[in-house]
Structures are given as structure tokens and as C-alpha cells.
Amino acid sequence: DAGVIQSPRHEVTEMGQEVTLRCKPISGHDYLFWYRQTMMRGLELLIYFNNNVPIDDSGMPEDRFSAKMPNASFSTLKIQPSEPRDSAVYFCASSLSSGESGELFFGEGSRLTVL
Amino acid sequence: AQSVTQLGSHVSVSEGALVLLRCNYSSSVPPYLFWYVQYPNQGLQLLLKYTSAATLVKGINGFEAEFKKSETSFHLTKPSAHMSDAAEYFCAVWGAGGTSYGKLTFGQGTILTVHP
């Protein structure tokens, strides 16, 4: 079975450019999460969706970050304009709400470098 | 608010030795607790979970963890380390209510190194 698919795996961009990260959750999962991982701050929850609706975006650092989930099989995380401090690994994860709360399935991550 | 604290950012053991990774939690409600493992350049994978059933939980790859309410701990152990266990391990708590509902909050992680 296909897991969570993220693209791109690596992105190098210059400060001020727009960055779009993409995620395809596991089919049938109704929760989708975006996390950011850095050495300094560890794993931070940015935003999560339930049935395509954003439930909690309190972790989104600032207005430069936005996330959408137009349908059950696709989500994007956009940074505009990007800054060097946004350099991190961004993970998408999905889960099935019934029964296995907290059991998240992670993608392999998108490593972002902003120069 | 719920949180977990992992004691020790780095743990080093010899192959065949006991592995002990420490995690303490803070929760106002009975917690759901998890250990995840992250191998280099990969996403996190679930190792095991505690959801208020048996206090001793067995996971994949020979790992287990014991929930101790009196100590607010959920330490991860493995009797005999293998080279393939080298990875970063994360303890996490699931928000079952209040403002934490639906959120999985991770500890800072512990990097396990296994020496031959």
C-alpha cells in the first residue's frame, strides 16, 4: 500500500521566493498534519485538518505560511516569501480517526533550504 | 496542556547491551502515549503505543515500554541492542481533550548510538 507521499523531497531556494510543498495522504485517512523539524525546535505541529477542514493552525509561525486541503487526497503548505529561518524538514502525516488516535503515518519529508 | 520530556538527548550503548530511553509525561487526563522512531533521512514510524490497556506495551523490533502512573513515566527498553537500532527516538502524547485535542505532541528526541 502506498504511504504518505510528499514532494519535493529536497528544495533549495533563495530568500523571497515562494515555496510550495505537497502532500498526498493515505487513502481513507481523514486527518492530515503538517509538522516542521529543526535542530533547535524539534518537531512542531504547524496545522492539522479533519475531513479537509483546518482544525487548528495555531502552530503556523506567521502569515507567510498558509496551508490548504482542497480535497481528501491532496494538501499544500505554502511559504511566501521564504526566509532563511524557514529552512527545515517539513513532514506531512495522516491518520484515521476511528480507533487508533495518535497513530500517525508520516511521509519521508521535504527538506527545505532557503539561501 | 500535555507535554513529554525525554531525559538525555544522546544515549550510547554497546551492541548486545540494554537500551533504556527515558520519557516523562505531563497530562491532566489519562494519556495516550507513544514512541516513534526516525531513521536517517526518513519520516517517523510508530514503535509502540499505550492507550490505557495493559501497562506493559510491546512494540516492533523487540522494544517495549512500561506505563507507570505513579512516576508519570513511559520509558522505552530493549534487552539487547542491535546495530540497526541506531536512530532517533521520540516520545509523544496524544491530546485526548481540551485545547490539546487531536494533537500529537513530541518530546525533543533521543539519538541512540550503538557501538560494535
mmCIF file of C-alpha atoms in Angstrom:
data_model
loop_
_atom_site.group_PDB
_atom_site.id
_atom_site.type_symbol
_atom_site.label_atom_id
_atom_site.label_comp_id
_atom_site.label_asym_id
_atom_site.label_seq_id
_atom_site.Cartn_x
_atom_site.Cartn_y
_atom_site.Cartn_z
ATOM 1 C CA ASP A 1 0.000 0.000 0.000
ATOM 2 C CA ALA A 2 1.231 3.493 -0.771
ATOM 3 C CA GLY A 3 2.154 5.552 2.236
ATOM 4 C CA VAL A 4 2.056 9.305 2.618
ATOM 5 C CA ILE A 5 3.699 10.874 -0.392
ATOM 6 C CA GLN A 6 5.453 14.209 -0.186
ATOM 7 C CA SER A 7 7.060 16.332 -2.857
ATOM 8 C CA PRO A 8 9.558 17.677 -3.450
ATOM 9 C CA ARG A 9 11.975 15.686 -1.276
ATOM 10 C CA HIS A 10 14.512 18.488 -1.453
ATOM 11 C CA GLU A 11 14.079 22.145 -2.283
ATOM 12 C CA VAL A 12 16.739 24.822 -2.399
ATOM 13 C CA THR A 13 15.534 28.340 -2.995
ATOM 14 C CA GLU A 14 16.553 31.923 -2.440
ATOM 15 C CA MET A 15 15.161 34.228 0.155
ATOM 16 C CA GLY A 16 11.992 35.919 -1.003
ATOM 17 C CA GLN A 17 10.886 33.136 -3.315
ATOM 18 C CA GLU A 18 7.610 31.271 -2.960
ATOM 19 C CA VAL A 19 7.810 27.649 -1.852
ATOM 20 C CA THR A 20 5.035 25.093 -2.206
ATOM 21 C CA LEU A 21 5.229 21.705 -0.519
ATOM 22 C CA ARG A 22 2.794 18.980 -1.462
ATOM 23 C CA CYS A 23 1.309 16.001 0.305
ATOM 24 C CA LYS A 24 -0.864 13.064 -0.650
ATOM 25 C CA PRO A 25 -2.229 11.299 2.450
ATOM 26 C CA ILE A 26 -3.052 7.628 2.738
ATOM 27 C CA SER A 27 -6.351 6.888 1.056
ATOM 28 C CA GLY A 28 -9.207 6.806 3.552
ATOM 29 C CA HIS A 29 -7.409 8.758 6.266
ATOM 30 C CA ASP A 30 -9.417 11.715 7.486
ATOM 31 C CA TYR A 31 -6.774 13.598 9.468
ATOM 32 C CA LEU A 32 -3.800 15.360 7.898
ATOM 33 C CA PHE A 33 -0.995 17.041 9.799
ATOM 34 C CA TRP A 34 1.900 19.295 8.819
ATOM 35 C CA TYR A 35 4.966 19.242 11.080
ATOM 36 C CA ARG A 36 8.255 21.105 10.888
ATOM 37 C CA GLN A 37 11.504 19.631 12.246
ATOM 38 C CA THR A 38 14.585 21.658 13.111
ATOM 39 C CA MET A 39 17.564 21.014 15.340
ATOM 40 C CA MET A 40 16.697 23.935 17.565
ATOM 41 C CA ARG A 41 12.964 23.425 17.993
ATOM 42 C CA GLY A 42 12.467 19.731 17.315
ATOM 43 C CA LEU A 43 9.133 18.631 15.854
ATOM 44 C CA GLU A 44 6.492 21.340 15.765
ATOM 45 C CA LEU A 45 2.887 20.882 14.706
ATOM 46 C CA LEU A 46 2.036 23.622 12.236
ATOM 47 C CA ILE A 47 -1.552 22.819 11.294
ATOM 48 C CA TYR A 48 -3.923 19.906 11.022
ATOM 49 C CA PHE A 49 -7.047 19.148 9.038
ATOM 50 C CA ASN A 50 -10.004 16.868 9.649
ATOM 51 C CA ASN A 51 -12.102 15.936 6.625
ATOM 52 C CA ASN A 52 -10.299 18.660 4.620
ATOM 53 C CA VAL A 53 -11.208 21.379 7.143
ATOM 54 C CA PRO A 54 -8.427 23.174 9.072
ATOM 55 C CA ILE A 55 -8.971 22.473 12.758
ATOM 56 C CA ASP A 56 -6.005 24.107 14.429
ATOM 57 C CA ASP A 57 -3.468 26.397 12.772
ATOM 58 C CA SER A 58 -2.066 27.874 15.963
ATOM 59 C CA GLY A 59 1.345 26.425 15.134
ATOM 60 C CA MET A 60 1.715 28.291 11.861
ATOM 61 C CA PRO A 61 4.610 30.667 12.504
ATOM 62 C CA GLU A 62 3.280 33.737 10.727
ATOM 63 C CA ASP A 63 1.217 34.991 7.828
ATOM 64 C CA ARG A 64 3.883 33.970 5.349
ATOM 65 C CA PHE A 65 2.740 30.387 5.900
ATOM 66 C CA SER A 66 -0.510 29.029 4.527
ATOM 67 C CA ALA A 67 -1.928 25.542 4.078
ATOM 68 C CA LYS A 68 -4.808 24.200 2.066
ATOM 69 C CA MET A 69 -6.542 20.886 1.583
ATOM 70 C CA PRO A 70 -8.795 21.193 -1.458
ATOM 71 C CA ASN A 71 -9.778 17.523 -1.370
ATOM 72 C CA ALA A 72 -9.215 14.350 0.634
ATOM 73 C CA SER A 73 -6.177 13.312 -1.376
ATOM 74 C CA PHE A 74 -4.108 16.476 -1.562
ATOM 75 C CA SER A 75 -2.708 19.204 0.654
ATOM 76 C CA THR A 76 -0.232 22.031 0.176
ATOM 77 C CA LEU A 77 1.902 24.088 2.521
ATOM 78 C CA LYS A 78 2.994 27.380 1.039
ATOM 79 C CA ILE A 79 5.605 29.841 2.249
ATOM 80 C CA GLN A 80 5.603 33.258 0.636
ATOM 81 C CA PRO A 81 8.024 34.958 0.855
ATOM 82 C CA SER A 82 10.518 32.420 2.178
ATOM 83 C CA GLU A 83 13.276 33.340 4.642
ATOM 84 C CA PRO A 84 16.474 31.531 5.693
ATOM 85 C CA ARG A 85 14.949 30.732 9.096
ATOM 86 C CA ASP A 86 12.304 28.645 7.322
ATOM 87 C CA SER A 87 14.987 26.087 6.451
ATOM 88 C CA ALA A 88 13.816 22.807 7.962
ATOM 89 C CA VAL A 89 12.385 19.415 7.148
ATOM 90 C CA TYR A 90 8.630 19.593 6.679
ATOM 91 C CA PHE A 91 6.655 16.424 7.335
ATOM 92 C CA CYS A 92 3.150 15.573 6.338
ATOM 93 C CA ALA A 93 1.324 12.848 8.249
ATOM 94 C CA SER A 94 -2.119 11.324 8.072
ATOM 95 C CA SER A 95 -4.258 9.221 10.366
ATOM 96 C CA LEU A 96 -7.590 7.518 10.661
ATOM 97 C CA SER A 97 -9.693 8.979 13.427
ATOM 98 C CA SER A 98 -11.627 5.891 14.360
ATOM 99 C CA GLY A 99 -9.826 3.742 16.928
ATOM 100 C CA GLU A 100 -6.171 4.477 16.556
ATOM 101 C CA SER A 101 -5.882 8.037 17.891
ATOM 102 C CA GLY A 102 -2.355 9.280 17.768
ATOM 103 C CA GLU A 103 -1.143 6.688 15.289
ATOM 104 C CA LEU A 104 0.213 8.905 12.583
ATOM 105 C CA PHE A 105 1.713 7.775 9.314
ATOM 106 C CA PHE A 106 4.480 10.094 8.168
ATOM 107 C CA GLY A 107 5.822 10.896 4.762
ATOM 108 C CA GLU A 108 9.556 10.997 4.168
ATOM 109 C CA GLY A 109 9.637 14.758 4.469
ATOM 110 C CA SER A 110 10.563 17.727 2.319
ATOM 111 C CA ARG A 111 13.929 19.236 3.162
ATOM 112 C CA LEU A 112 13.815 22.969 2.524
ATOM 113 C CA THR A 113 16.899 25.148 2.319
ATOM 114 C CA VAL A 114 16.408 28.875 1.930
ATOM 115 C CA LEU A 115 19.595 30.734 0.995
ATOM 116 C CA ALA B 1 -1.699 21.274 28.380
ATOM 117 C CA GLN B 2 0.035 17.966 27.761
ATOM 118 C CA SER B 3 3.757 17.516 27.316
ATOM 119 C CA VAL B 4 6.531 14.958 27.368
ATOM 120 C CA THR B 5 10.131 15.314 28.456
ATOM 121 C CA GLN B 6 12.831 12.997 27.211
ATOM 122 C CA LEU B 7 15.803 12.723 29.515
ATOM 123 C CA GLY B 8 19.035 12.644 27.564
ATOM 124 C CA SER B 9 19.367 13.884 24.013
ATOM 125 C CA HIS B 10 22.023 11.238 23.255
ATOM 126 C CA VAL B 11 22.358 7.670 24.507
ATOM 127 C CA SER B 12 25.214 5.404 23.535
ATOM 128 C CA VAL B 13 25.273 1.638 24.138
ATOM 129 C CA SER B 14 27.285 -1.339 23.010
ATOM 130 C CA GLU B 15 25.769 -3.961 20.761
ATOM 131 C CA GLY B 16 24.035 -6.529 22.945
ATOM 132 C CA ALA B 17 23.605 -4.150 25.880
ATOM 133 C CA LEU B 18 20.356 -2.987 27.427
ATOM 134 C CA VAL B 19 18.705 0.027 25.833
ATOM 135 C CA LEU B 20 16.854 2.427 28.147
ATOM 136 C CA LEU B 21 15.373 5.658 26.813
ATOM 137 C CA ARG B 22 13.565 7.807 29.348
ATOM 138 C CA CYS B 23 10.320 9.718 28.933
ATOM 139 C CA ASN B 24 8.188 11.529 31.477
ATOM 140 C CA TYR B 25 4.804 12.984 30.673
ATOM 141 C CA SER B 26 2.529 15.681 31.978
ATOM 142 C CA SER B 27 -1.190 15.322 31.429
ATOM 143 C CA SER B 28 -4.369 16.398 33.184
ATOM 144 C CA VAL B 29 -6.282 13.440 31.740
ATOM 145 C CA PRO B 30 -5.329 9.788 31.292
ATOM 146 C CA PRO B 31 -2.796 9.992 28.500
ATOM 147 C CA TYR B 32 -2.314 8.131 25.280
ATOM 148 C CA LEU B 33 1.458 7.737 24.943
ATOM 149 C CA PHE B 34 3.600 6.735 22.007
ATOM 150 C CA TRP B 35 7.146 6.030 20.952
ATOM 151 C CA TYR B 36 8.141 6.790 17.390
ATOM 152 C CA VAL B 37 11.455 6.034 15.683
ATOM 153 C CA GLN B 38 13.126 8.048 12.941
ATOM 154 C CA TYR B 39 15.886 6.540 10.834
ATOM 155 C CA PRO B 40 18.196 8.912 8.936
ATOM 156 C CA ASN B 41 16.506 10.800 6.121
ATOM 157 C CA GLN B 42 13.169 9.167 6.789
ATOM 158 C CA GLY B 43 9.871 10.061 8.386
ATOM 159 C CA LEU B 44 8.777 8.836 11.789
ATOM 160 C CA GLN B 45 7.394 5.333 12.312
ATOM 161 C CA LEU B 46 5.259 4.149 15.183
ATOM 162 C CA LEU B 47 7.181 1.847 17.518
ATOM 163 C CA LEU B 48 4.524 1.244 20.157
ATOM 164 C CA LYS B 49 1.596 2.889 21.914
ATOM 165 C CA TYR B 50 -0.155 2.928 25.287
ATOM 166 C CA THR B 51 -3.888 3.598 25.270
ATOM 167 C CA SER B 52 -4.943 2.658 28.820
ATOM 168 C CA ALA B 53 -4.978 -1.092 28.384
ATOM 169 C CA ALA B 54 -2.012 -3.156 29.609
ATOM 170 C CA THR B 55 0.680 -1.059 31.288
ATOM 171 C CA LEU B 56 3.491 -3.042 29.645
ATOM 172 C CA VAL B 57 3.367 -2.449 25.941
ATOM 173 C CA LYS B 58 5.294 -4.435 23.382
ATOM 174 C CA GLY B 59 6.266 -2.919 20.074
ATOM 175 C CA ILE B 60 8.164 -3.754 16.967
ATOM 176 C CA ASN B 61 11.816 -4.819 16.794
ATOM 177 C CA GLY B 62 11.861 -6.144 20.378
ATOM 178 C CA PHE B 63 11.142 -2.819 22.064
ATOM 179 C CA GLU B 64 8.759 -2.428 24.961
ATOM 180 C CA ALA B 65 7.650 0.347 27.295
ATOM 181 C CA GLU B 66 6.009 0.401 30.694
ATOM 182 C CA PHE B 67 3.446 2.983 31.731
ATOM 183 C CA LYS B 68 3.946 3.987 35.377
ATOM 184 C CA LYS B 69 1.309 6.424 36.536
ATOM 185 C CA SER B 70 2.911 6.971 39.942
ATOM 186 C CA GLU B 71 6.123 8.090 38.263
ATOM 187 C CA THR B 72 4.440 9.734 35.221
ATOM 188 C CA SER B 73 6.893 7.783 33.114
ATOM 189 C CA PHE B 74 6.843 5.786 29.901
ATOM 190 C CA HIS B 75 10.420 4.578 29.437
ATOM 191 C CA LEU B 76 11.417 2.586 26.362
ATOM 192 C CA THR B 77 13.577 -0.515 26.736
ATOM 193 C CA LYS B 78 15.129 -3.279 24.700
ATOM 194 C CA PRO B 79 17.098 -6.103 26.355
ATOM 195 C CA SER B 80 19.785 -6.360 23.697
ATOM 196 C CA ALA B 81 20.753 -3.568 21.317
ATOM 197 C CA HIS B 82 21.398 -4.242 17.661
ATOM 198 C CA MET B 83 23.338 -2.054 15.273
ATOM 199 C CA SER B 84 20.153 -1.499 13.287
ATOM 200 C CA ASP B 85 18.548 0.175 16.328
ATOM 201 C CA ALA B 86 20.669 3.280 15.800
ATOM 202 C CA ALA B 87 18.141 6.048 15.166
ATOM 203 C CA GLU B 88 16.371 8.929 16.856
ATOM 204 C CA TYR B 89 13.518 8.048 19.178
ATOM 205 C CA PHE B 90 10.614 10.305 20.061
ATOM 206 C CA CYS B 91 8.180 10.016 22.918
ATOM 207 C CA ALA B 92 4.784 11.614 22.261
ATOM 208 C CA VAL B 93 1.487 12.279 23.991
ATOM 209 C CA TRP B 94 -1.877 12.433 22.254
ATOM 210 C CA GLY B 95 -4.288 15.168 23.200
ATOM 211 C CA ALA B 96 -7.496 13.481 24.308
ATOM 212 C CA GLY B 97 -9.259 16.609 25.436
ATOM 213 C CA GLY B 98 -9.335 20.368 25.837
ATOM 214 C CA THR B 99 -7.133 22.572 23.697
ATOM 215 C CA SER B 100 -4.793 19.654 23.014
ATOM 216 C CA TYR B 101 -7.496 17.516 21.432
ATOM 217 C CA GLY B 102 -6.332 15.810 18.263
ATOM 218 C CA LYS B 103 -2.713 16.892 18.642
ATOM 219 C CA LEU B 104 0.277 14.633 18.972
ATOM 220 C CA THR B 105 2.953 16.472 20.951
ATOM 221 C CA PHE B 106 6.502 15.152 20.662
ATOM 222 C CA GLY B 107 9.437 15.250 23.006
ATOM 223 C CA GLN B 108 12.774 16.608 21.870
ATOM 224 C CA GLY B 109 14.055 13.213 20.796
ATOM 225 C CA THR B 110 16.884 10.929 21.901
ATOM 226 C CA ILE B 111 19.560 9.849 19.468
ATOM 227 C CA LEU B 112 20.592 6.249 20.096
ATOM 228 C CA THR B 113 24.078 5.226 19.020
ATOM 229 C CA VAL B 114 25.051 1.540 19.058
ATOM 230 C CA HIS B 115 28.751 0.635 19.148
ATOM 231 C CA PRO B 116 30.088 -2.690 17.881
#
